[in-house]
Amino acid sequence: MPPADKALPKMPPGMKKPAGKRPAEPGSGEPVSLPVIDEGPSKLTRADFTSDQDVRWCPGCGDYVVLATVQRLMPEFDVPKENVVFISGIGCSSRFPYYMKTYGMHSIHGRAPTIATGLKASRPELDVWIVTGDGDSLSIGGNHIIHLMRRNVNLQILMFNNQIYGLTKGQYSPTSEVGKITKSTPFGSIDHPFNPIALVLGAEATFVARTMDRDPKHMREMIIEAHDHPGTGFLEIYQNCNIFNDGAFFEYTEKATKAASTVEIEHGKPLVYDNGNKGLRLDGFRIESIDLTNGKWSVDDCLVYDETNRDLAGIICRVFWSKDLPQPFGVFYREQRETYEETLHNQIESVIKKVGKGTIEELLHAGDTWLVE
Amino acid sequence: MSNKAVETISEATVLFAGDSGDGMQVAGTQFTLATAHAMNDLATLPDFPAEIRAPAGTTYGVSGYQLKFGSTDVRTPGDEVDLLVAMNPAALVVNLERVRIGGTILVNINSFNQKGFKLANIESNPLEDGSLDKYRVISVELTRLTRETLADSDLTRKEIDRSKNMFALGLALWMYSRPIKPAEDWLSTKFEKNEPIKNANLLLLRKGYHFGETTEQFAFRYEVNPADLSPGKYRAIQGITALAMGLVAASQKSGLNIFYGSYPITPASDLLHALSRYKNYGVITMQTEDEIAAIGAAIGASFGGNLGVTGTSGPGLALKTEAANLALIAELPLVIINVMRGGPSTGLPTKTEQSDLLQAMYGRNGDSPLPVIASSTPGDCFETAYEACRIAVKYMTPVILLVDGYLANGAQPWLIPEADSLPDFDVKFAARRKSSENGEDAFLPYLRDEQTQARPWATPGTPGLEHRIGGLEKENISGNVSYEPDNHQLMTDLRAEKVERVKAEHTPLKIFGEDSGDLLIIGWGSTKGSIEAAVAKARNGGLSVGAVHLRFLNPLTDELAEIAARYKKWLVPELNNGQLVKILRDRFLLDMTALNKVQGMPFRASEISEKISEMIG
Ligand SMILES: Cc1ncc(C[n+]2csc(CCOP(=O)(O)OP(=O)(O)O)c2C)c(N)n1
Ligand code: SF4
Ligand SMILES: [Mg+2]
């Protein structure tokens, strides 16, 4: 087991790896290492969810894996195909709906949450998905994302975080690290980035998870969890933009460094990483990395994760591009809370129960009226 | 039975004015209701400051409610006031210039003190310095009488003083022989759960009424005979209420659910308030985080097969621009209601204006025409709201409905329409089908209806119709993303053509006055009453004038060209700096004259009369 590479310090978001550390090109088009998926009892297959449109992402783009994973997963969900709707904003990632053979809307920059909310609120039986980017959801759509979270509309939101504006050809984004050199920041960006998980937790999200494009198996699990959560399922997906921000997440996604630099958080399980050599424990309100190999600490000392504990989620999500701590992936937080559309329709029902369903005659003739002969 | 003499008059204009905390809007509204019950025709003009409780006694804190009523047609809230009820010196100072020479001014003498004069920026007591010599002044100790009346009540001094509007209302009702019962009923319902407040208000209302009867200050009172209204069932209606009812009626007739997304903004908020009470009609209202979310949510609802509606005022319309274009290119039905206030920017939030017409017409990127219609009276708000919904669905397009702020707040007696008499509103969704694997009979989301050029409305949940829409240009018929030059030309032309087809919804223009002659006045929105009053007066004076009022601002009716050709001159009065006139000149190539006013107030009929005389007198 390689110990945490001392020569390889944790890097701020988006910083390139030193030359030579990068893995082989993922290849053009769809990456190869997708898990074999049991299609389940449904007769539908991936093809039923694949539209006839040419996919126009750059070869090697991390978006392909997400698309393939979602297309493969769809037949497994117990949802009639015609009830599935994908809604996106603008960005490379937001082209997603065109490639799904379902209902879809490629809307305007940042506003997908608003459209999805209106759709789901008025048609609760639909299975609504939002696909968005870091710029789409956290810059121009920042206002909508937080309100979507607090309302807890029952839908899924896949946030493709590549720490860059892909479609506009490579400006820094609200998740880019300070000092990022891009076309619009030739001397380095100066604004501090968002921690997306902390942001949505602060916005009262009921389901918060993170995954990465280069671990389709984990991604698959996380998408299922997000989908099955009765409320807004927020999933941040670290996605490589191999054209404008290549390798932004390689430290977490590539074999050589992944084990030591990431930790998978799972409800009810101790936080252990680096192939069992290390763990995380709580020291007061602080997370601390412990060595499980020198006899001082054991797995029993590790923090057992509780995804229903908002405070814990708040602490663990703060481990963000830390030098000494592994980046967490998995379900940070899950809470059962009545959804927006349930409350909405319950309220309508209760009013109808109380005063009866309105008719057009009642509407017109209500209130104070008089006759002119 | 009154033992005082009664003088019958044909019309009168009353203005209640006081602090924004004095309850003048309530007094005005209740006087209006009583007047409607007295079967007079009427028109109202509420006028209040943007501040909720501006400092008491100041001129900028004055809130007013003016109404004109009569036994003949009443088209405007009145150029000159016959009775001004002034609760304090500031209210008098601000409104004196509106009072007709010889008119009556009723003041609350208890507020006419040094403090009040100072706040109103006057040096001396206008009641004593001769400045009111040309008026009939009635001084009433409103504050003292109110306190005396409620001496035995448990209310606080503040609550007592706040109730003096009911004394003033009672007195005004008596002065014009209005029924007191509508106000009594209203108070009883309004304060159903607060017995002490209810009783205090009822007591004051009646005290005010009887005060007129008993005090020697009044030798007589007025009476206004019922107007010659068409027979039928009436109710008093405010523009905002009419909008809400029009939308709900459209929902009921079409079977579509209304989804109303909105972010509070004066004066459109009241529409959100009104619709949120219609839950039992299946109306969904959503107060969103901003105006963009409001229109976005409405678009989402429309995609889902509901009738998405969003309402706002000027600055909010600006925010909705980009999303309106999404609905336009996605060809989804959507109704955007803009209750217009004074602009630019925050402008005059509580004042009326018609200055968002060009924004509605042209304020979007790209060539992006959409139907624009406008309401002309509070009652017309009902019809136009209904019409906007019908057109949006029939032509699969966003429609902008423009409502002057003053209509939204204004009230009129309204002949309740029969549900059956409303235009048919049938909705056709694309039907369920099986898609074939080879895509040959795949669903074609941009295959157009021959008559309307509308594309099919295919909603999620329908098997076989899965399709993707969005803001990127689409290939006609197939709906695939297309950057083809010829296709973009075609789609741009088709979107324009679709709006042209809305001409099928035009009804013939009604000409008010001469149907040919020296001058044609072309108006839109709330100016209808002032224009018609001015036309009537001009014709009495022997001038040859006619007027038409446009509901459709886009597409314009071709008929207007024919009508305009029958006159020598054209006048376009607007509460903006010249917007419709630009569009009309461009479209009809006629040298039209503009009459413009941007003072936050409607036209006085006299202002239009003067212009008529200047042009052809
Ligand atoms: C109103 C508006 N402003 C700006 C743009 C230009 N624009 C398109 S996508 C984009 C950023 C996309 O970044 P992100 O959401 O991270 O998506 P990615 O392309 O990286 O997947 C911008 C600025 C736009 N389409 N609309
Ligand atoms: S620019 Fe980046 S994010 Fe966009 S398609 Fe290309 S690789 Fe993917
Ligand atoms: Mg991005």
CSV table of N, CA and C in Angstrom, one decimal, chain A residues 51 53 56 81-83 85 95 97-98 100-108 111 114-115 117-119 121-123 126 143-144 147 151 340 344-345 347-348 351-352 355-366 368-373, chain B residues 33 36-37 39 229 231-236 245 248-249 252 278-281 284 286-290 292-293 296-297 300-301 303-304 306 322-323 326 382 416-417 419 459-463 465-472 474 480-481 483:
chain,number,residue,atom,x,y,z
A,51,SER,N,-31.3,9.0,-27.3
A,51,SER,CA,-32.0,9.7,-28.4
A,51,SER,C,-31.1,9.5,-29.7
A,53,GLN,N,-29.9,11.8,-31.4
A,53,GLN,CA,-29.0,13.0,-31.6
A,53,GLN,C,-27.6,12.7,-31.4
A,56,ARG,N,-22.4,15.8,-28.7
A,56,ARG,CA,-21.4,16.7,-29.2
A,56,ARG,C,-20.4,17.2,-28.2
A,81,LYS,N,-41.5,5.3,-18.7
A,81,LYS,CA,-40.6,6.2,-19.4
A,81,LYS,C,-41.2,7.5,-19.8
A,82,GLU,N,-42.4,7.6,-20.1
A,82,GLU,CA,-43.0,8.8,-20.5
A,82,GLU,C,-43.2,9.8,-19.3
A,83,ASN,N,-42.9,9.3,-18.1
A,83,ASN,CA,-43.0,10.3,-17.0
A,83,ASN,C,-41.7,10.9,-16.6
A,85,VAL,N,-38.6,13.3,-17.1
A,85,VAL,CA,-38.3,14.6,-17.7
A,85,VAL,C,-36.9,15.1,-17.3
A,95,ARG,N,-26.4,20.2,-22.2
A,95,ARG,CA,-26.9,19.6,-23.4
A,95,ARG,C,-27.5,18.2,-23.2
A,97,PRO,N,-30.1,16.8,-21.8
A,97,PRO,CA,-31.5,16.3,-22.2
A,97,PRO,C,-31.6,15.9,-23.7
A,98,TYR,N,-30.8,16.6,-24.5
A,98,TYR,CA,-31.0,16.2,-26.0
A,98,TYR,C,-30.6,14.8,-26.2
A,100,MET,N,-31.1,12.3,-24.2
A,100,MET,CA,-32.0,11.3,-23.5
A,100,MET,C,-33.3,11.2,-24.3
A,101,LYS,N,-33.7,10.0,-24.5
A,101,LYS,CA,-34.9,9.8,-25.3
A,101,LYS,C,-36.1,9.8,-24.3
A,102,THR,N,-36.2,11.0,-23.6
A,102,THR,CA,-37.3,11.2,-22.7
A,102,THR,C,-37.8,12.6,-23.0
A,103,TYR,N,-38.8,13.0,-22.2
A,103,TYR,CA,-39.2,14.4,-22.3
A,103,TYR,C,-38.0,15.2,-21.7
A,104,GLY,N,-37.8,16.4,-22.3
A,104,GLY,CA,-36.7,17.2,-21.8
A,104,GLY,C,-36.8,18.7,-22.2
A,105,MET,N,-36.1,19.5,-21.5
A,105,MET,CA,-36.0,20.9,-21.9
A,105,MET,C,-34.6,21.4,-21.5
A,106,HIS,N,-34.0,21.9,-22.6
A,106,HIS,CA,-32.7,22.6,-22.5
A,106,HIS,C,-33.1,24.1,-22.4
A,107,SER,N,-33.0,24.6,-21.2
A,107,SER,CA,-33.7,25.9,-21.0
A,107,SER,C,-32.7,27.0,-21.1
A,108,ILE,N,-32.7,27.9,-20.1
A,108,ILE,CA,-31.8,29.1,-20.2
A,108,ILE,C,-30.9,29.0,-19.0
A,111,ARG,N,-31.5,28.6,-14.9
A,111,ARG,CA,-33.0,28.7,-14.5
A,111,ARG,C,-33.6,27.3,-14.5
A,114,THR,N,-36.0,26.5,-11.6
A,114,THR,CA,-37.3,27.2,-11.6
A,114,THR,C,-38.3,26.4,-12.4
A,115,ILE,N,-37.8,26.0,-13.6
A,115,ILE,CA,-38.7,25.3,-14.5
A,115,ILE,C,-39.1,24.0,-14.0
A,117,THR,N,-39.2,23.1,-10.9
A,117,THR,CA,-40.1,23.3,-9.8
A,117,THR,C,-41.5,23.5,-10.2
A,118,GLY,N,-41.7,24.4,-11.2
A,118,GLY,CA,-43.0,24.6,-11.7
A,118,GLY,C,-43.6,23.3,-12.3
A,119,LEU,N,-42.8,22.6,-13.0
A,119,LEU,CA,-43.3,21.3,-13.6
A,119,LEU,C,-43.7,20.3,-12.5
A,121,ALA,N,-44.2,20.8,-9.3
A,121,ALA,CA,-45.3,21.2,-8.4
A,121,ALA,C,-46.6,21.0,-9.1
A,122,SER,N,-46.7,21.2,-10.4
A,122,SER,CA,-48.0,21.0,-11.0
A,122,SER,C,-48.3,19.6,-11.5
A,123,ARG,N,-47.2,18.8,-11.6
A,123,ARG,CA,-47.3,17.4,-12.1
A,123,ARG,C,-46.5,16.5,-11.2
A,126,LEU,N,-44.6,13.1,-12.1
A,126,LEU,CA,-43.5,13.1,-13.1
A,126,LEU,C,-42.2,12.8,-12.3
A,143,ASN,N,-29.2,31.8,-7.0
A,143,ASN,CA,-30.4,32.1,-6.2
A,143,ASN,C,-31.4,30.9,-6.2
A,144,HIS,N,-31.5,30.4,-7.4
A,144,HIS,CA,-32.6,29.3,-7.5
A,144,HIS,C,-32.2,28.0,-6.8
A,147,HIS,N,-33.0,28.1,-3.2
A,147,HIS,CA,-34.4,28.0,-2.9
A,147,HIS,C,-35.0,26.7,-3.2
A,151,ARG,N,-37.0,24.4,-0.4
A,151,ARG,CA,-38.4,23.9,-0.7
A,151,ARG,C,-38.5,22.4,-0.7
A,340,TYR,N,-42.2,19.9,-1.2
A,340,TYR,CA,-43.0,21.1,-1.6
A,340,TYR,C,-44.3,20.7,-2.2
A,344,LEU,N,-48.1,21.4,-1.0
A,344,LEU,CA,-48.9,22.3,-1.9
A,344,LEU,C,-50.2,21.6,-2.2
A,345,HIS,N,-50.2,20.4,-2.6
A,345,HIS,CA,-51.5,19.7,-3.0
A,345,HIS,C,-52.3,19.4,-1.8
A,347,GLN,N,-52.5,21.2,0.8
A,347,GLN,CA,-53.2,22.5,1.2
A,347,GLN,C,-54.4,22.7,0.3
A,348,ILE,N,-54.2,22.5,-1.0
A,348,ILE,CA,-55.3,22.7,-2.0
A,348,ILE,C,-56.4,21.7,-1.6
A,351,VAL,N,-58.3,22.9,1.5
A,351,VAL,CA,-59.2,24.1,1.2
A,351,VAL,C,-60.4,23.6,0.5
A,352,ILE,N,-60.3,22.7,-0.5
A,352,ILE,CA,-61.4,22.2,-1.2
A,352,ILE,C,-62.4,21.4,-0.3
A,355,VAL,N,-64.2,24.3,1.8
A,355,VAL,CA,-65.2,25.2,1.1
A,355,VAL,C,-65.8,24.6,-0.1
A,356,GLY,N,-65.4,23.4,-0.5
A,356,GLY,CA,-65.9,22.8,-1.7
A,356,GLY,C,-65.2,23.3,-3.0
A,357,LYS,N,-65.3,22.5,-4.0
A,357,LYS,CA,-64.7,22.8,-5.2
A,357,LYS,C,-65.4,24.0,-5.9
A,358,GLY,N,-64.6,25.0,-6.4
A,358,GLY,CA,-65.3,26.2,-6.9
A,358,GLY,C,-65.8,25.9,-8.3
A,359,THR,N,-66.9,26.6,-8.7
A,359,THR,CA,-67.5,26.5,-10.0
A,359,THR,C,-67.5,27.8,-10.6
A,360,ILE,N,-67.6,27.9,-11.9
A,360,ILE,CA,-67.5,29.2,-12.6
A,360,ILE,C,-68.7,30.1,-12.2
A,361,GLU,N,-69.8,29.5,-11.9
A,361,GLU,CA,-71.0,30.4,-11.4
A,361,GLU,C,-70.6,31.0,-10.1
A,362,GLU,N,-70.1,30.2,-9.2
A,362,GLU,CA,-69.7,30.7,-7.9
A,362,GLU,C,-68.7,31.8,-8.0
A,363,LEU,N,-67.8,31.6,-8.9
A,363,LEU,CA,-66.7,32.5,-9.1
A,363,LEU,C,-67.3,33.9,-9.5
A,364,LEU,N,-68.2,33.9,-10.5
A,364,LEU,CA,-68.7,35.1,-11.1
A,364,LEU,C,-69.7,35.8,-10.1
A,365,HIS,N,-70.4,35.0,-9.4
A,365,HIS,CA,-71.5,35.6,-8.6
A,365,HIS,C,-71.1,35.8,-7.1
A,366,ALA,N,-69.9,35.5,-6.8
A,366,ALA,CA,-69.5,35.7,-5.4
A,366,ALA,C,-69.6,37.1,-4.9
A,368,ASP,N,-70.8,40.6,-3.0
A,368,ASP,CA,-71.9,41.5,-2.9
A,368,ASP,C,-72.4,41.9,-4.3
A,369,THR,N,-73.7,41.4,-4.6
A,369,THR,CA,-74.2,41.7,-6.0
A,369,THR,C,-75.6,42.4,-5.9
A,370,TRP,N,-76.0,43.0,-6.9
A,370,TRP,CA,-77.3,43.6,-6.9
A,370,TRP,C,-77.9,43.6,-8.4
A,371,LEU,N,-79.2,43.7,-8.4
A,371,LEU,CA,-79.9,43.6,-9.7
A,371,LEU,C,-80.3,44.9,-10.2
A,372,VAL,N,-80.1,45.2,-11.5
A,372,VAL,CA,-80.6,46.4,-12.1
A,372,VAL,C,-81.7,45.8,-13.1
A,373,GLU,N,-82.9,46.4,-12.9
A,373,GLU,CA,-84.0,45.9,-13.7
A,373,GLU,C,-84.1,46.5,-15.0
B,33,LEU,N,-68.4,51.4,-2.9
B,33,LEU,CA,-69.4,50.3,-2.9
B,33,LEU,C,-70.8,50.8,-2.6
B,36,ALA,N,-72.0,52.2,-5.8
B,36,ALA,CA,-72.4,51.1,-6.8
B,36,ALA,C,-73.8,50.6,-6.4
B,37,HIS,N,-74.0,50.4,-5.1
B,37,HIS,CA,-75.4,50.0,-4.6
B,37,HIS,C,-76.5,51.0,-4.9
B,39,MET,N,-76.6,52.4,-7.5
B,39,MET,CA,-76.8,52.2,-8.9
B,39,MET,C,-76.4,53.4,-9.8
B,229,LEU,N,-78.2,51.9,-16.3
B,229,LEU,CA,-77.3,50.8,-16.6
B,229,LEU,C,-78.1,49.7,-17.2
B,231,PRO,N,-79.8,46.2,-17.8
B,231,PRO,CA,-80.3,45.4,-16.8
B,231,PRO,C,-79.4,44.1,-16.6
B,232,GLY,N,-79.4,43.6,-15.4
B,232,GLY,CA,-78.7,42.4,-15.1
B,232,GLY,C,-78.1,42.5,-13.7
B,233,LYS,N,-77.3,41.5,-13.4
B,233,LYS,CA,-76.8,41.4,-12.1
B,233,LYS,C,-75.4,42.1,-12.0
B,234,TYR,N,-75.2,42.9,-11.0
B,234,TYR,CA,-74.0,43.7,-11.0
B,234,TYR,C,-73.2,43.4,-9.7
B,235,ARG,N,-71.9,43.7,-9.8
B,235,ARG,CA,-71.1,43.7,-8.6
B,235,ARG,C,-70.1,44.8,-8.8
B,236,ALA,N,-69.5,45.3,-7.7
B,236,ALA,CA,-68.4,46.3,-7.9
B,236,ALA,C,-67.2,45.5,-8.1
B,245,MET,N,-60.2,36.9,-11.6
B,245,MET,CA,-61.4,36.1,-12.0
B,245,MET,C,-61.3,35.7,-13.5
B,248,VAL,N,-59.2,32.6,-13.6
B,248,VAL,CA,-59.9,31.5,-13.1
B,248,VAL,C,-61.0,31.0,-14.0
B,249,ALA,N,-61.7,32.0,-14.6
B,249,ALA,CA,-62.7,31.6,-15.6
B,249,ALA,C,-62.1,30.9,-16.7
B,252,GLN,N,-61.5,27.4,-15.7
B,252,GLN,CA,-62.8,26.7,-15.6
B,252,GLN,C,-63.3,26.3,-17.0
B,278,TYR,N,-57.9,31.5,-4.4
B,278,TYR,CA,-58.7,30.6,-5.2
B,278,TYR,C,-58.2,29.2,-5.3
B,279,LYS,N,-57.7,28.7,-4.2
B,279,LYS,CA,-57.1,27.3,-4.1
B,279,LYS,C,-58.2,26.3,-4.5
B,280,ASN,N,-59.4,26.6,-4.0
B,280,ASN,CA,-60.5,25.6,-4.3
B,280,ASN,C,-60.9,25.5,-5.7
B,281,TYR,N,-60.3,26.4,-6.5
B,281,TYR,CA,-60.5,26.3,-8.0
B,281,TYR,C,-59.4,25.6,-8.6
B,284,ILE,N,-52.9,27.0,-8.6
B,284,ILE,CA,-51.6,26.9,-7.8
B,284,ILE,C,-51.0,28.3,-7.9
B,286,MET,N,-47.5,30.4,-6.6
B,286,MET,CA,-46.2,30.2,-6.0
B,286,MET,C,-45.5,31.5,-5.9
B,287,GLN,N,-45.2,31.9,-4.7
B,287,GLN,CA,-44.4,33.1,-4.5
B,287,GLN,C,-42.9,32.6,-4.6
B,288,THR,N,-42.3,33.1,-5.6
B,288,THR,CA,-40.9,32.6,-5.9
B,288,THR,C,-39.9,33.5,-5.3
B,289,GLU,N,-38.6,33.1,-5.6
B,289,GLU,CA,-37.5,33.9,-5.0
B,289,GLU,C,-37.2,35.1,-5.8
B,290,ASP,N,-37.7,35.2,-7.0
B,290,ASP,CA,-37.5,36.4,-7.8
B,290,ASP,C,-38.4,36.3,-9.1
B,292,ILE,N,-37.6,36.0,-12.1
B,292,ILE,CA,-37.1,35.0,-13.1
B,292,ILE,C,-37.6,33.6,-12.7
B,293,ALA,N,-37.5,33.3,-11.5
B,293,ALA,CA,-38.1,32.1,-11.0
B,293,ALA,C,-39.6,32.0,-11.2
B,296,GLY,N,-40.0,31.2,-14.8
B,296,GLY,CA,-39.5,29.9,-15.1
B,296,GLY,C,-40.5,28.8,-14.6
B,297,ALA,N,-41.0,29.0,-13.4
B,297,ALA,CA,-41.9,28.0,-12.8
B,297,ALA,C,-43.2,27.9,-13.7
B,300,GLY,N,-42.4,25.9,-16.7
B,300,GLY,CA,-42.4,24.5,-16.3
B,300,GLY,C,-43.8,24.0,-16.3
B,301,ALA,N,-44.7,24.7,-15.6
B,301,ALA,CA,-46.1,24.3,-15.5
B,301,ALA,C,-46.7,24.2,-16.9
B,303,PHE,N,-45.2,23.6,-19.7
B,303,PHE,CA,-44.7,22.4,-20.4
B,303,PHE,C,-45.4,21.2,-19.9
B,304,GLY,N,-45.8,21.2,-18.6
B,304,GLY,CA,-46.6,20.1,-18.0
B,304,GLY,C,-48.0,20.1,-18.4
B,306,ASN,N,-50.2,22.7,-18.0
B,306,ASN,CA,-51.1,23.7,-17.2
B,306,ASN,C,-51.0,25.0,-17.9
B,322,GLU,N,-35.6,37.3,-20.6
B,322,GLU,CA,-34.9,36.2,-21.2
B,322,GLU,C,-35.8,34.9,-21.2
B,323,ALA,N,-36.5,34.7,-20.1
B,323,ALA,CA,-37.4,33.5,-20.0
B,323,ALA,C,-38.6,33.6,-20.9
B,326,LEU,N,-37.6,32.3,-24.0
B,326,LEU,CA,-37.6,30.8,-24.0
B,326,LEU,C,-39.0,30.2,-24.3
B,382,PHE,N,-61.1,41.6,-16.8
B,382,PHE,CA,-61.6,40.2,-16.8
B,382,PHE,C,-61.6,39.6,-18.2
B,416,ILE,N,-72.2,41.3,-14.4
B,416,ILE,CA,-71.6,40.0,-14.3
B,416,ILE,C,-72.0,39.2,-15.6
B,417,PRO,N,-71.0,38.7,-16.3
B,417,PRO,CA,-71.3,37.9,-17.5
B,417,PRO,C,-71.8,36.5,-17.2
B,419,ALA,N,-71.7,32.7,-17.7
B,419,ALA,CA,-70.6,31.7,-18.0
B,419,ALA,C,-70.7,31.2,-19.4
B,459,THR,N,-47.5,16.9,-23.7
B,459,THR,CA,-47.1,17.0,-22.3
B,459,THR,C,-46.5,15.7,-21.8
B,460,PRO,N,-45.5,15.9,-20.9
B,460,PRO,CA,-44.8,14.7,-20.3
B,460,PRO,C,-45.9,13.8,-19.6
B,461,GLY,N,-45.7,12.6,-19.7
B,461,GLY,CA,-46.7,11.6,-19.2
B,461,GLY,C,-47.5,11.0,-20.4
B,462,THR,N,-47.3,11.5,-21.6
B,462,THR,CA,-48.0,10.9,-22.7
B,462,THR,C,-47.0,10.0,-23.4
B,463,PRO,N,-47.3,8.7,-23.4
B,463,PRO,CA,-46.4,7.7,-24.0
B,463,PRO,C,-46.2,8.0,-25.5
B,465,LEU,N,-44.7,10.4,-27.0
B,465,LEU,CA,-44.5,11.7,-27.5
B,465,LEU,C,-43.2,12.4,-26.9
B,466,GLU,N,-42.3,11.5,-26.3
B,466,GLU,CA,-41.1,12.1,-25.7
B,466,GLU,C,-40.4,12.9,-26.7
B,467,HIS,N,-40.1,14.1,-26.3
B,467,HIS,CA,-39.3,15.0,-27.2
B,467,HIS,C,-38.6,16.1,-26.3
B,468,ARG,N,-37.7,16.8,-26.9
B,468,ARG,CA,-36.9,17.8,-26.2
B,468,ARG,C,-37.1,19.1,-26.8
B,469,ILE,N,-37.3,20.1,-26.0
B,469,ILE,CA,-37.4,21.5,-26.5
B,469,ILE,C,-36.4,22.3,-25.8
B,470,GLY,N,-36.3,23.5,-26.2
B,470,GLY,CA,-35.3,24.4,-25.5
B,470,GLY,C,-35.0,25.7,-26.3
B,471,GLY,N,-34.1,26.4,-25.8
B,471,GLY,CA,-33.8,27.7,-26.3
B,471,GLY,C,-33.0,27.8,-27.6
B,472,LEU,N,-32.3,26.7,-27.9
B,472,LEU,CA,-31.6,26.6,-29.2
B,472,LEU,C,-32.6,26.6,-30.3
B,474,LYS,N,-34.6,25.5,-33.3
B,474,LYS,CA,-35.1,24.1,-33.7
B,474,LYS,C,-35.4,24.1,-35.2
B,480,ASN,N,-35.5,19.1,-34.1
B,480,ASN,CA,-34.1,18.9,-33.7
B,480,ASN,C,-33.4,20.2,-33.7
B,481,VAL,N,-32.3,20.3,-32.9
B,481,VAL,CA,-31.5,21.5,-32.9
B,481,VAL,C,-30.9,21.7,-34.3
B,483,TYR,N,-28.7,24.6,-36.8
B,483,TYR,CA,-28.0,25.9,-37.0
B,483,TYR,C,-28.1,26.3,-38.5
